[in-house]
Amino acid sequence: LALIVLFVIIHHFGFPEFNTEYEDSLPAMYSSFKMNKSIVSLSSITPIKNSEHFIVSAFIEHRINKDIRIISIIKRQSLQPYLCIFCNNAHDCKFAKAEIEIHSDNFGFPFGASDVMCQGDGTENANQVALSINTDISHIYTTQFLPIKNRVEKYSFKYSFTVCISNLFGKYNNVLQFVQSMELYKLLGVQHVVIYNTSCGPDLEKLLQHYKREGILEIVPWPIDQFLNPSPGWNFTVHGGDLHYYGQLVTLNECIYRHMYQTEYILLNDIDEIIMPYKHINLQLLMEDLQSNNKDVGVFRIENHIFPKTKFEDNHRFRRPEWGNIPGINIMEHIYREPDRKNIYNPTKMIINPRMVMQTSVHSTLKHSGNVYLVPFDVCRIVHVRSPLQSHLSKNECFVDTRVWDFKDKLLPNVDRALQSSGLLQILD
Ligand SMILES: *[C@@H]1O[C@H](CO)[C@@H](O)[C@H](O)[C@H]1NC(C)=O
Ligand SMILES: *[C@@H]1O[C@H](CO)[C@@H](O)[C@H](O)[C@H]1NC(C)=O
Ligand SMILES: *[C@@H]1O[C@H](CO)[C@@H](O)[C@H](O)[C@H]1NC(C)=O
């Protein structure tokens, strides 16, 4: 976090008459002023001065009047009025009233993913924004501004498919499952993967560094534990803490806006889940097919299916000695899929067109344009290798699903190469 603190000087027409009181409708005299330099936050989580809230990142919202949208973390019971201050190169600053929209999904936690919207003439020309509790100039020049992203609306994209994986935390060190998933994703046509990193285990760290060097992986630092007591779970009554699941709802939304004009589609799923086409050889062909039959759809929901890590394939065909010392789950050994349960709905994850989504939760979007389509299970589903949900079932009561094996010829050497480049596997000749 680098802060550049510099002077703020008001131009020839002098100080506007700043009030320390917030006013509901701002007098015109507040509408514009000049600053020489501002403090720009380079952190991914920025506390709002003199408050309990945080701002994360800011974007031009081309779909809504070119307003400014600030992804934020708001303490729901401590709402206070804010002013937006938006500037073009720290000159030509303007005030506007901030509208706070707390997302409807907060799972009972005190802090919630939120949008703060700044509306007014000239938002589209601004390149930095801050929130302030008052108009006092000495307060403003010690306030941290965020750079405003997505200033240009684009119609062609660097990537076709980006995966947004929220929140790596604890000592998570499941290398084998992660490397297999990454290499499968590459074979399926994913060009970019984003992970929000609070912390991870030592071996996974080496693998992440490898993928970062390779260029496919973008790691967003997510030091949420330095600001709040993040919950390791999703249910406040059970898990406690300030914020749902290390801020998963915040990072999923942030990821959508961060890549809105960089990628055609975004896959929103967890680190141990693979959105797998079953009738197409890759995601491109899947989406061409789905989209041509559902032209107005921007949100494709994909059913989650559990492959218990406790049930192993009998012949140990993919229990390779090379991987004996690699920590984590070998997903190729877990081909038994739990059947649907009566009256229990399979949760979904999503493939979205980010330009049609305004707010998302984990299993569905909260605000979007266009329609939502539930993708049939036989066309595409999630391969989710994890602890069982129906541990009483025998192998015979589960389905055999070897879809992952279809990729073995390329997958095995690619996984070995990634492990070697990470320094996790000796080079064998
Ligand atoms: C701020 O801007 C004014 C007018 O442009 C200039 O006279 C002054 O030297 C600047 N101050 C700093 C610290 O850059
Ligand atoms: C993830 O975050 C931890 C804690 O800040 C840091 O030590 C580690 O280097 C990060 N890993 C990567 C790959 O960025
Ligand atoms: C959260 O856990 C509590 C206690 O087990 C339970 O009563 C409640 O239904 C759970 N919340 C949801 C949304 O499932």
Short mmCIF file of C-alpha atoms and ligand atoms in Angstrom, two decimals:
data_model
loop_
_atom_site.label_atom_id
_atom_site.label_comp_id
_atom_site.label_asym_id
_atom_site.label_seq_id
_atom_site.Cartn_x
_atom_site.Cartn_y
_atom_site.Cartn_z
CA LEU A 1 0.00 0.00 0.00
CA ALA A 2 1.67 3.15 -1.17
CA LEU A 3 0.17 6.45 -0.22
CA ILE A 4 1.17 9.72 -1.74
CA VAL A 5 0.14 12.52 0.53
CA LEU A 6 0.34 15.93 -1.06
CA PHE A 7 -1.12 19.36 -0.86
CA VAL A 8 -4.55 20.35 -1.82
CA ILE A 9 -5.01 23.85 -2.97
CA ILE A 10 -8.16 25.46 -4.09
CA HIS A 11 -8.01 27.52 -7.23
CA HIS A 12 -8.46 31.21 -7.86
CA PHE A 13 -12.15 31.25 -7.10
CA GLY A 14 -11.27 30.22 -3.57
CA PHE A 15 -12.76 27.71 -1.22
CA PRO A 16 -16.30 26.71 -1.75
CA GLU A 17 -18.25 27.20 1.44
CA PHE A 18 -17.74 23.84 2.95
CA ASN A 19 -20.12 22.61 5.56
CA THR A 20 -19.21 19.96 8.00
CA GLU A 21 -22.86 18.95 8.06
CA TYR A 22 -24.12 16.62 5.41
CA GLU A 23 -26.97 18.11 3.46
CA ASP A 24 -29.60 16.18 1.69
CA SER A 25 -29.58 18.23 -1.46
CA LEU A 26 -26.26 19.77 -2.26
CA PRO A 27 -26.13 23.47 -3.06
CA ALA A 28 -24.76 24.22 -6.53
CA MET A 29 -21.67 25.90 -5.08
CA TYR A 30 -20.43 22.49 -4.07
CA SER A 31 -20.62 21.20 -7.55
CA SER A 32 -17.02 21.74 -8.52
CA PHE A 33 -13.62 22.50 -7.02
CA LYS A 34 -9.96 21.83 -7.74
CA MET A 35 -7.30 19.85 -5.97
CA ASN A 36 -3.63 19.56 -6.89
CA LYS A 37 -3.05 15.99 -5.88
CA SER A 38 -4.98 13.34 -4.10
CA ILE A 39 -4.07 10.21 -2.18
CA VAL A 40 -4.69 7.18 -4.35
CA SER A 41 -5.23 3.88 -2.64
CA LEU A 42 -3.38 0.99 -4.22
CA SER A 43 -4.86 -1.54 -1.84
CA SER A 44 -7.72 -3.86 -2.74
CA ILE A 45 -9.51 -2.99 0.52
CA THR A 46 -9.61 0.65 1.61
CA PRO A 47 -11.21 1.81 4.87
CA ILE A 48 -13.42 4.87 4.58
CA LYS A 49 -12.05 7.47 6.94
CA ASN A 50 -13.98 7.99 10.19
CA SER A 51 -16.31 5.10 9.54
CA GLU A 52 -16.60 1.34 9.87
CA HIS A 53 -17.05 0.74 6.14
CA PHE A 54 -14.68 -0.15 3.28
CA ILE A 55 -14.41 0.55 -0.43
CA VAL A 56 -12.91 -2.00 -2.80
CA SER A 57 -12.93 -0.73 -6.37
CA ALA A 58 -14.69 1.75 -8.63
CA PHE A 59 -16.01 1.46 -12.16
CA ILE A 60 -17.89 3.51 -14.71
CA GLU A 61 -21.32 1.92 -15.03
CA HIS A 62 -21.97 2.28 -18.76
CA ARG A 63 -25.37 0.61 -18.46
CA ILE A 64 -26.73 3.15 -15.97
CA ASN A 65 -26.07 6.75 -17.13
CA LYS A 66 -22.31 6.29 -16.85
CA ASP A 67 -22.64 6.62 -13.09
CA ILE A 68 -19.76 5.53 -10.89
CA ARG A 69 -20.22 2.22 -9.06
CA ILE A 70 -18.05 1.61 -6.01
CA ILE A 71 -17.98 -2.01 -4.84
CA SER A 72 -18.00 -1.69 -1.05
CA ILE A 73 -18.26 -3.54 2.23
CA ILE A 74 -20.87 -1.84 4.38
CA LYS A 75 -21.72 -2.49 8.02
CA ARG A 76 -25.45 -2.86 7.66
CA GLN A 77 -26.45 -1.49 11.08
CA SER A 78 -24.17 1.56 10.88
CA LEU A 79 -25.34 3.24 7.71
CA GLN A 80 -24.37 6.85 7.40
CA PRO A 81 -24.78 9.37 4.63
CA TYR A 82 -21.86 9.80 2.30
CA LEU A 83 -20.78 12.20 -0.36
CA CYS A 84 -19.05 11.04 -3.50
CA ILE A 85 -16.12 13.14 -4.61
CA PHE A 86 -15.12 12.40 -8.16
CA CYS A 87 -12.26 14.04 -9.98
CA ASN A 88 -10.53 14.14 -13.28
CA ASN A 89 -6.79 13.87 -12.54
CA ALA A 90 -7.41 15.37 -9.12
CA HIS A 91 -8.42 18.62 -10.80
CA ASP A 92 -12.02 19.35 -11.55
CA CYS A 93 -13.54 17.59 -8.61
CA LYS A 94 -17.24 17.39 -8.00
CA PHE A 95 -19.51 16.32 -5.20
CA ALA A 96 -22.53 14.12 -5.52
CA LYS A 97 -24.78 12.37 -3.08
CA ALA A 98 -23.87 8.72 -2.63
CA GLU A 99 -26.60 6.10 -2.93
CA ILE A 100 -25.84 2.98 -0.93
CA GLU A 101 -27.31 -0.31 -2.16
CA ILE A 102 -26.66 -3.20 0.20
CA HIS A 103 -27.01 -6.47 -1.69
CA SER A 104 -30.01 -8.50 -0.65
CA ASP A 105 -27.94 -11.61 0.13
CA ASN A 106 -25.91 -11.17 3.30
CA PHE A 107 -26.61 -14.48 5.11
CA GLY A 108 -27.13 -12.60 8.39
CA PHE A 109 -23.61 -11.22 8.73
CA PRO A 110 -23.10 -7.68 10.09
CA PHE A 111 -21.13 -6.56 7.01
CA GLY A 112 -22.51 -6.96 3.51
CA ALA A 113 -21.41 -6.65 -0.10
CA SER A 114 -22.74 -3.33 -1.37
CA ASP A 115 -22.64 -0.90 -4.23
CA VAL A 116 -22.26 2.79 -3.66
CA MET A 117 -23.53 4.66 -6.70
CA CYS A 118 -22.36 8.17 -7.57
CA GLN A 119 -24.51 10.06 -9.98
CA GLY A 120 -23.99 13.46 -11.56
CA ASP A 121 -22.74 15.47 -14.50
CA GLY A 122 -19.29 14.45 -15.58
CA THR A 123 -19.00 11.05 -13.90
CA GLU A 124 -17.90 9.57 -17.23
CA ASN A 125 -14.84 11.83 -17.34
CA ALA A 126 -13.74 11.12 -13.78
CA ASN A 127 -10.78 8.89 -13.14
CA GLN A 128 -10.79 8.82 -9.36
CA VAL A 129 -13.43 8.77 -6.67
CA ALA A 130 -13.67 8.86 -2.90
CA LEU A 131 -16.40 8.74 -0.30
CA SER A 132 -16.49 11.30 2.44
CA ILE A 133 -18.66 11.98 5.45
CA ASN A 134 -18.37 15.72 4.98
CA THR A 135 -17.29 18.48 2.61
CA ASP A 136 -14.50 19.78 4.78
CA ILE A 137 -11.46 20.30 2.55
CA SER A 138 -8.92 19.28 5.17
CA HIS A 139 -10.84 16.05 5.52
CA ILE A 140 -10.93 15.50 1.77
CA TYR A 141 -7.26 15.94 1.13
CA THR A 142 -6.46 13.18 3.59
CA THR A 143 -9.11 10.90 2.09
CA GLN A 144 -8.08 7.94 -0.05
CA PHE A 145 -9.32 7.93 -3.64
CA LEU A 146 -9.84 4.89 -5.81
CA PRO A 147 -8.87 4.86 -9.47
CA ILE A 148 -11.96 4.44 -11.67
CA LYS A 149 -11.82 1.49 -14.05
CA ASN A 150 -13.86 0.45 -17.11
CA ARG A 151 -13.78 4.00 -18.42
CA VAL A 152 -14.04 2.76 -21.99
CA GLU A 153 -16.85 0.49 -23.06
CA LYS A 154 -15.51 -2.24 -25.34
CA TYR A 155 -17.20 -4.57 -27.77
CA SER A 156 -14.43 -7.05 -28.43
CA PHE A 157 -12.61 -8.90 -25.69
CA LYS A 158 -9.17 -10.17 -24.88
CA TYR A 159 -10.51 -13.47 -23.52
CA SER A 160 -13.42 -15.75 -24.34
CA PHE A 161 -13.60 -17.45 -20.95
CA THR A 162 -12.45 -16.22 -17.55
CA VAL A 163 -12.92 -18.15 -14.32
CA CYS A 164 -13.45 -16.12 -11.16
CA ILE A 165 -12.52 -18.13 -8.09
CA SER A 166 -13.28 -16.30 -4.90
CA ASN A 167 -11.29 -16.39 -1.76
CA LEU A 168 -8.39 -18.61 -1.06
CA PHE A 169 -7.79 -18.67 2.68
CA GLY A 170 -6.37 -20.65 5.57
CA LYS A 171 -3.66 -23.16 4.77
CA TYR A 172 -5.45 -24.53 1.70
CA ASN A 173 -2.89 -26.78 0.02
CA ASN A 174 -4.94 -28.98 -2.31
CA VAL A 175 -2.35 -28.96 -5.09
CA LEU A 176 -3.38 -32.02 -7.07
CA GLN A 177 -7.01 -31.01 -7.42
CA PHE A 178 -6.07 -27.45 -8.33
CA VAL A 179 -3.47 -28.39 -10.94
CA GLN A 180 -5.83 -30.90 -12.54
CA SER A 181 -8.64 -28.34 -12.59
CA MET A 182 -6.42 -25.64 -14.10
CA GLU A 183 -5.10 -27.94 -16.81
CA LEU A 184 -8.61 -29.15 -17.58
CA TYR A 185 -9.81 -25.59 -17.81
CA LYS A 186 -7.07 -24.81 -20.30
CA LEU A 187 -8.13 -27.79 -22.42
CA LEU A 188 -11.73 -26.55 -22.22
CA GLY A 189 -10.74 -23.14 -23.56
CA VAL A 190 -10.32 -20.97 -20.46
CA GLN A 191 -7.66 -18.29 -21.03
CA HIS A 192 -7.79 -16.42 -17.74
CA VAL A 193 -8.31 -17.40 -14.10
CA VAL A 194 -8.67 -14.94 -11.21
CA ILE A 195 -8.16 -15.83 -7.56
CA TYR A 196 -8.62 -13.60 -4.52
CA ASN A 197 -5.86 -14.58 -2.14
CA THR A 198 -6.01 -14.12 1.61
CA SER A 199 -3.57 -16.96 2.32
CA CYS A 200 -2.72 -20.49 1.21
CA GLY A 201 -0.48 -23.47 1.94
CA PRO A 202 3.22 -23.65 0.94
CA ASP A 203 2.93 -26.08 -1.99
CA LEU A 204 -0.10 -24.41 -3.51
CA GLU A 205 1.82 -21.14 -3.27
CA LYS A 206 4.48 -22.58 -5.61
CA LEU A 207 1.84 -23.70 -8.08
CA LEU A 208 0.12 -20.30 -8.00
CA GLN A 209 3.45 -18.59 -8.68
CA HIS A 210 3.93 -20.91 -11.65
CA TYR A 211 0.56 -20.06 -13.18
CA LYS A 212 1.14 -16.39 -12.52
CA ARG A 213 4.45 -16.57 -14.43
CA GLU A 214 2.73 -18.50 -17.18
CA GLY A 215 0.27 -15.60 -17.45
CA ILE A 216 -3.03 -17.45 -17.12
CA LEU A 217 -3.54 -16.63 -13.44
CA GLU A 218 -4.32 -13.22 -11.97
CA ILE A 219 -3.95 -13.07 -8.21
CA VAL A 220 -5.78 -10.29 -6.45
CA PRO A 221 -4.46 -9.75 -2.92
CA TRP A 222 -7.38 -10.00 -0.51
CA PRO A 223 -6.11 -9.20 3.00
CA ILE A 224 -9.62 -9.08 4.46
CA ASP A 225 -8.38 -10.61 7.73
CA GLN A 226 -6.38 -7.42 8.37
CA PHE A 227 -9.59 -5.39 8.51
CA LEU A 228 -12.37 -7.69 9.69
CA ASN A 229 -12.95 -11.03 11.34
CA PRO A 230 -14.02 -12.91 8.21
CA SER A 231 -16.19 -15.97 8.60
CA PRO A 232 -14.91 -19.31 7.30
CA GLY A 233 -18.51 -20.31 6.55
CA TRP A 234 -21.71 -19.04 5.03
CA ASN A 235 -24.18 -19.22 7.93
CA PHE A 236 -23.82 -16.48 10.54
CA THR A 237 -25.69 -18.45 13.22
CA VAL A 238 -23.28 -21.37 12.84
CA HIS A 239 -19.99 -19.77 11.89
CA GLY A 240 -20.11 -16.24 13.33
CA GLY A 241 -17.73 -13.50 12.21
CA ASP A 242 -18.19 -10.13 10.52
CA LEU A 243 -18.49 -11.07 6.87
CA HIS A 244 -19.72 -14.10 4.90
CA TYR A 245 -17.03 -16.54 3.73
CA TYR A 246 -14.01 -14.24 3.62
CA GLY A 247 -16.01 -11.74 1.58
CA GLN A 248 -16.95 -14.15 -1.24
CA LEU A 249 -19.91 -12.02 -2.33
CA VAL A 250 -17.69 -8.96 -2.57
CA THR A 251 -14.99 -10.67 -4.60
CA LEU A 252 -17.43 -12.34 -7.01
CA ASN A 253 -18.97 -8.98 -7.81
CA GLU A 254 -15.58 -7.29 -8.01
CA CYS A 255 -14.39 -9.94 -10.45
CA ILE A 256 -17.37 -9.38 -12.75
CA TYR A 257 -16.70 -5.65 -13.01
CA ARG A 258 -12.92 -6.06 -13.20
CA HIS A 259 -13.35 -8.23 -16.31
CA MET A 260 -16.53 -6.82 -17.77
CA TYR A 261 -14.77 -5.52 -20.89
CA GLN A 262 -12.01 -8.11 -21.02
CA THR A 263 -13.88 -11.34 -21.39
CA GLU A 264 -16.87 -12.64 -23.29
CA TYR A 265 -17.99 -14.97 -20.51
CA ILE A 266 -17.20 -15.44 -16.83
CA LEU A 267 -17.46 -18.74 -14.98
CA LEU A 268 -18.30 -18.19 -11.32
CA ASN A 269 -17.34 -21.30 -9.38
CA ASP A 270 -15.30 -22.47 -6.40
CA ILE A 271 -11.73 -23.68 -6.51
CA ASP A 272 -12.77 -27.36 -6.27
CA GLU A 273 -15.46 -27.21 -8.96
CA ILE A 274 -15.16 -27.71 -12.71
CA ILE A 275 -17.93 -26.53 -15.03
CA MET A 276 -17.79 -29.40 -17.49
CA PRO A 277 -19.47 -29.67 -20.89
CA TYR A 278 -20.70 -33.23 -21.51
CA LYS A 279 -21.85 -32.92 -25.12
CA HIS A 280 -19.24 -30.51 -26.46
CA ILE A 281 -15.48 -30.80 -26.43
CA ASN A 282 -14.96 -27.32 -25.08
CA LEU A 283 -16.68 -24.28 -23.61
CA GLN A 284 -16.62 -22.35 -26.87
CA LEU A 285 -18.76 -24.94 -28.66
CA LEU A 286 -21.00 -25.32 -25.63
CA MET A 287 -21.70 -21.60 -25.43
CA GLU A 288 -22.16 -21.13 -29.17
CA ASP A 289 -24.80 -23.81 -29.01
CA LEU A 290 -26.49 -22.56 -25.83
CA GLN A 291 -26.39 -18.93 -26.85
CA SER A 292 -27.73 -19.49 -30.40
CA ASN A 293 -30.77 -21.21 -28.93
CA ASN A 294 -31.17 -18.66 -26.11
CA LYS A 295 -30.21 -15.32 -27.60
CA ASP A 296 -31.50 -13.13 -24.78
CA VAL A 297 -29.86 -15.11 -21.97
CA GLY A 298 -27.03 -13.57 -19.94
CA VAL A 299 -26.97 -16.01 -17.02
CA PHE A 300 -26.52 -19.75 -17.54
CA ARG A 301 -26.98 -21.78 -14.37
CA ILE A 302 -25.10 -25.07 -14.09
CA GLU A 303 -26.05 -27.80 -11.62
CA ASN A 304 -23.55 -28.95 -9.03
CA HIS A 305 -22.90 -32.70 -8.67
CA ILE A 306 -20.91 -34.36 -5.93
CA PHE A 307 -18.13 -36.88 -6.61
CA PRO A 308 -17.18 -38.10 -3.11
CA LYS A 309 -13.46 -38.03 -2.39
CA THR A 310 -14.03 -41.07 -0.15
CA LYS A 311 -14.93 -43.42 -3.05
CA PHE A 312 -12.02 -44.54 -5.24
CA GLU A 313 -12.04 -46.17 -8.65
CA ASP A 314 -11.30 -49.88 -8.10
CA ASN A 315 -8.45 -50.44 -10.56
CA HIS A 316 -6.47 -47.40 -9.43
CA ARG A 317 -5.85 -46.68 -13.05
CA PHE A 318 -4.81 -43.09 -12.34
CA ARG A 319 -3.11 -43.60 -9.00
CA ARG A 320 0.24 -42.63 -10.45
CA PRO A 321 3.43 -43.07 -8.41
CA GLU A 322 4.67 -39.72 -9.78
CA TRP A 323 1.96 -37.99 -7.80
CA GLY A 324 2.55 -39.94 -4.59
CA ASN A 325 4.08 -36.97 -2.78
CA ILE A 326 1.84 -34.28 -4.19
CA PRO A 327 -0.64 -33.07 -1.56
CA GLY A 328 -4.33 -32.95 -2.41
CA ILE A 329 -7.08 -34.89 -4.12
CA ASN A 330 -6.52 -36.78 -7.37
CA ILE A 331 -9.85 -36.10 -9.04
CA MET A 332 -9.25 -38.80 -11.67
CA GLU A 333 -9.69 -41.44 -8.97
CA HIS A 334 -13.14 -40.18 -7.98
CA ILE A 335 -15.56 -41.21 -10.69
CA TYR A 336 -18.57 -42.04 -8.53
CA ARG A 337 -21.25 -39.40 -8.69
CA GLU A 338 -23.94 -39.12 -6.06
CA PRO A 339 -27.52 -39.36 -7.38
CA ASP A 340 -30.00 -36.53 -6.96
CA ARG A 341 -31.89 -36.59 -3.70
CA LYS A 342 -35.62 -36.49 -3.60
CA ASN A 343 -36.93 -32.98 -2.91
CA ILE A 344 -33.40 -31.59 -2.62
CA TYR A 345 -32.44 -29.10 -5.18
CA ASN A 346 -28.90 -29.20 -6.63
CA PRO A 347 -27.29 -25.82 -6.08
CA THR A 348 -25.99 -24.10 -9.21
CA LYS A 349 -22.98 -22.05 -10.23
CA MET A 350 -22.96 -19.85 -13.30
CA ILE A 351 -21.56 -18.92 -16.66
CA ILE A 352 -22.46 -15.28 -17.25
CA ASN A 353 -22.16 -12.56 -19.82
CA PRO A 354 -20.74 -9.96 -17.40
CA ARG A 355 -22.25 -7.07 -19.34
CA MET A 356 -25.71 -8.39 -18.48
CA VAL A 357 -25.11 -8.71 -14.73
CA MET A 358 -25.27 -5.89 -12.17
CA GLN A 359 -25.14 -7.83 -8.89
CA THR A 360 -24.48 -11.46 -8.13
CA SER A 361 -24.78 -13.87 -5.26
CA VAL A 362 -23.10 -17.29 -5.14
CA HIS A 363 -25.74 -19.53 -6.77
CA SER A 364 -27.72 -16.98 -8.76
CA THR A 365 -27.51 -13.36 -9.80
CA LEU A 366 -29.37 -10.68 -7.84
CA LYS A 367 -29.71 -8.09 -10.63
CA HIS A 368 -29.29 -8.69 -14.32
CA SER A 369 -30.71 -7.84 -17.71
CA GLY A 370 -31.93 -10.52 -20.09
CA ASN A 371 -33.00 -14.00 -19.13
CA VAL A 372 -31.69 -16.85 -17.00
CA TYR A 373 -31.35 -20.37 -18.39
CA LEU A 374 -30.96 -23.53 -16.34
CA VAL A 375 -28.61 -25.65 -18.44
CA PRO A 376 -29.78 -29.27 -18.68
CA PHE A 377 -27.72 -31.61 -16.57
CA ASP A 378 -26.76 -33.84 -19.52
CA VAL A 379 -25.37 -30.86 -21.49
CA CYS A 380 -23.18 -29.36 -18.79
CA ARG A 381 -22.73 -29.94 -15.08
CA ILE A 382 -20.23 -29.30 -12.32
CA VAL A 383 -17.73 -31.97 -11.38
CA HIS A 384 -17.28 -31.30 -7.68
CA VAL A 385 -14.93 -33.69 -5.92
CA ARG A 386 -15.31 -33.18 -2.17
CA SER A 387 -16.53 -34.89 1.00
CA PRO A 388 -19.76 -36.78 0.39
CA LEU A 389 -23.22 -35.45 1.07
CA GLN A 390 -24.69 -38.99 0.98
CA SER A 391 -21.94 -40.97 2.68
CA HIS A 392 -24.25 -43.93 3.38
CA LEU A 393 -24.45 -44.81 -0.33
CA SER A 394 -22.45 -47.70 -1.75
CA LYS A 395 -20.60 -47.38 -5.06
CA ASN A 396 -23.41 -49.34 -6.73
CA GLU A 397 -25.89 -46.70 -5.64
CA CYS A 398 -23.81 -43.97 -7.31
CA PHE A 399 -23.35 -43.31 -11.01
CA VAL A 400 -20.05 -43.98 -12.74
CA ASP A 401 -19.03 -40.75 -14.46
CA THR A 402 -15.62 -40.79 -16.14
CA ARG A 403 -15.95 -37.58 -18.15
CA VAL A 404 -12.62 -36.28 -16.80
CA TRP A 405 -10.86 -39.35 -18.25
CA ASP A 406 -11.79 -38.22 -21.78
CA PHE A 407 -9.05 -35.60 -21.44
CA LYS A 408 -6.36 -37.94 -20.07
CA ASP A 409 -4.04 -37.96 -23.10
CA LYS A 410 -3.33 -34.25 -22.80
CA LEU A 411 -4.22 -33.79 -19.17
CA LEU A 412 -1.62 -36.14 -17.65
CA PRO A 413 1.46 -34.70 -19.39
CA ASN A 414 0.21 -31.14 -18.88
CA VAL A 415 -0.29 -31.71 -15.16
CA ASP A 416 3.19 -33.21 -14.88
CA ARG A 417 4.71 -30.26 -16.70
CA ALA A 418 2.95 -27.74 -14.45
CA LEU A 419 4.11 -29.62 -11.33
CA GLN A 420 7.67 -29.74 -12.65
CA SER A 421 7.71 -26.03 -13.47
CA SER A 422 6.44 -25.32 -9.97
CA GLY A 423 9.28 -27.32 -8.44
CA LEU A 424 6.84 -29.81 -6.95
CA LEU A 425 7.78 -32.80 -9.12
CA GLN A 426 11.22 -34.07 -10.10
CA ILE A 427 11.80 -34.12 -13.82
CA LEU A 428 11.59 -37.76 -14.93
CA ASP A 429 13.08 -38.99 -18.16
C1 LIG B 1 -1.20 23.68 -6.77
O1 LIG B 1 -1.72 24.33 -7.91
C2 LIG B 1 -1.51 25.73 -7.91
C3 LIG B 1 -2.24 26.34 -9.10
O2 LIG B 1 -2.17 25.52 -10.23
C4 LIG B 1 -0.02 26.03 -7.93
O3 LIG B 1 0.21 27.42 -7.89
C5 LIG B 1 0.63 25.37 -6.73
O4 LIG B 1 2.02 25.54 -6.74
C6 LIG B 1 0.30 23.90 -6.68
N1 LIG B 1 0.81 23.29 -5.46
C7 LIG B 1 1.44 22.15 -5.43
C8 LIG B 1 1.88 21.68 -4.09
O5 LIG B 1 1.67 21.47 -6.42
C1 LIG B 2 -1.19 -15.11 -0.99
O1 LIG B 2 -1.28 -14.30 0.16
C2 LIG B 2 -0.34 -14.59 1.15
C3 LIG B 2 -0.66 -13.73 2.36
O2 LIG B 2 -0.55 -12.38 2.03
C4 LIG B 2 1.07 -14.34 0.60
O3 LIG B 2 2.03 -14.68 1.57
C5 LIG B 2 1.25 -15.20 -0.64
O4 LIG B 2 2.52 -14.93 -1.22
C6 LIG B 2 0.17 -14.92 -1.65
N1 LIG B 2 0.32 -15.82 -2.78
C7 LIG B 2 0.33 -15.41 -4.03
C8 LIG B 2 0.55 -16.47 -5.06
O5 LIG B 2 0.15 -14.28 -4.37
C1 LIG B 3 -28.15 -21.46 9.73
O1 LIG B 3 -27.95 -22.35 10.79
C2 LIG B 3 -29.02 -22.35 11.76
C3 LIG B 3 -28.59 -23.20 12.94
O2 LIG B 3 -28.17 -24.48 12.53
C4 LIG B 3 -30.28 -22.86 11.09
O3 LIG B 3 -31.35 -22.86 12.01
C5 LIG B 3 -30.60 -21.96 9.90
O4 LIG B 3 -31.68 -22.46 9.18
C6 LIG B 3 -29.40 -21.84 8.96
N1 LIG B 3 -29.66 -20.86 7.95
C7 LIG B 3 -29.98 -21.18 6.72
C8 LIG B 3 -30.26 -20.04 5.79
O5 LIG B 3 -29.98 -22.34 6.33
#
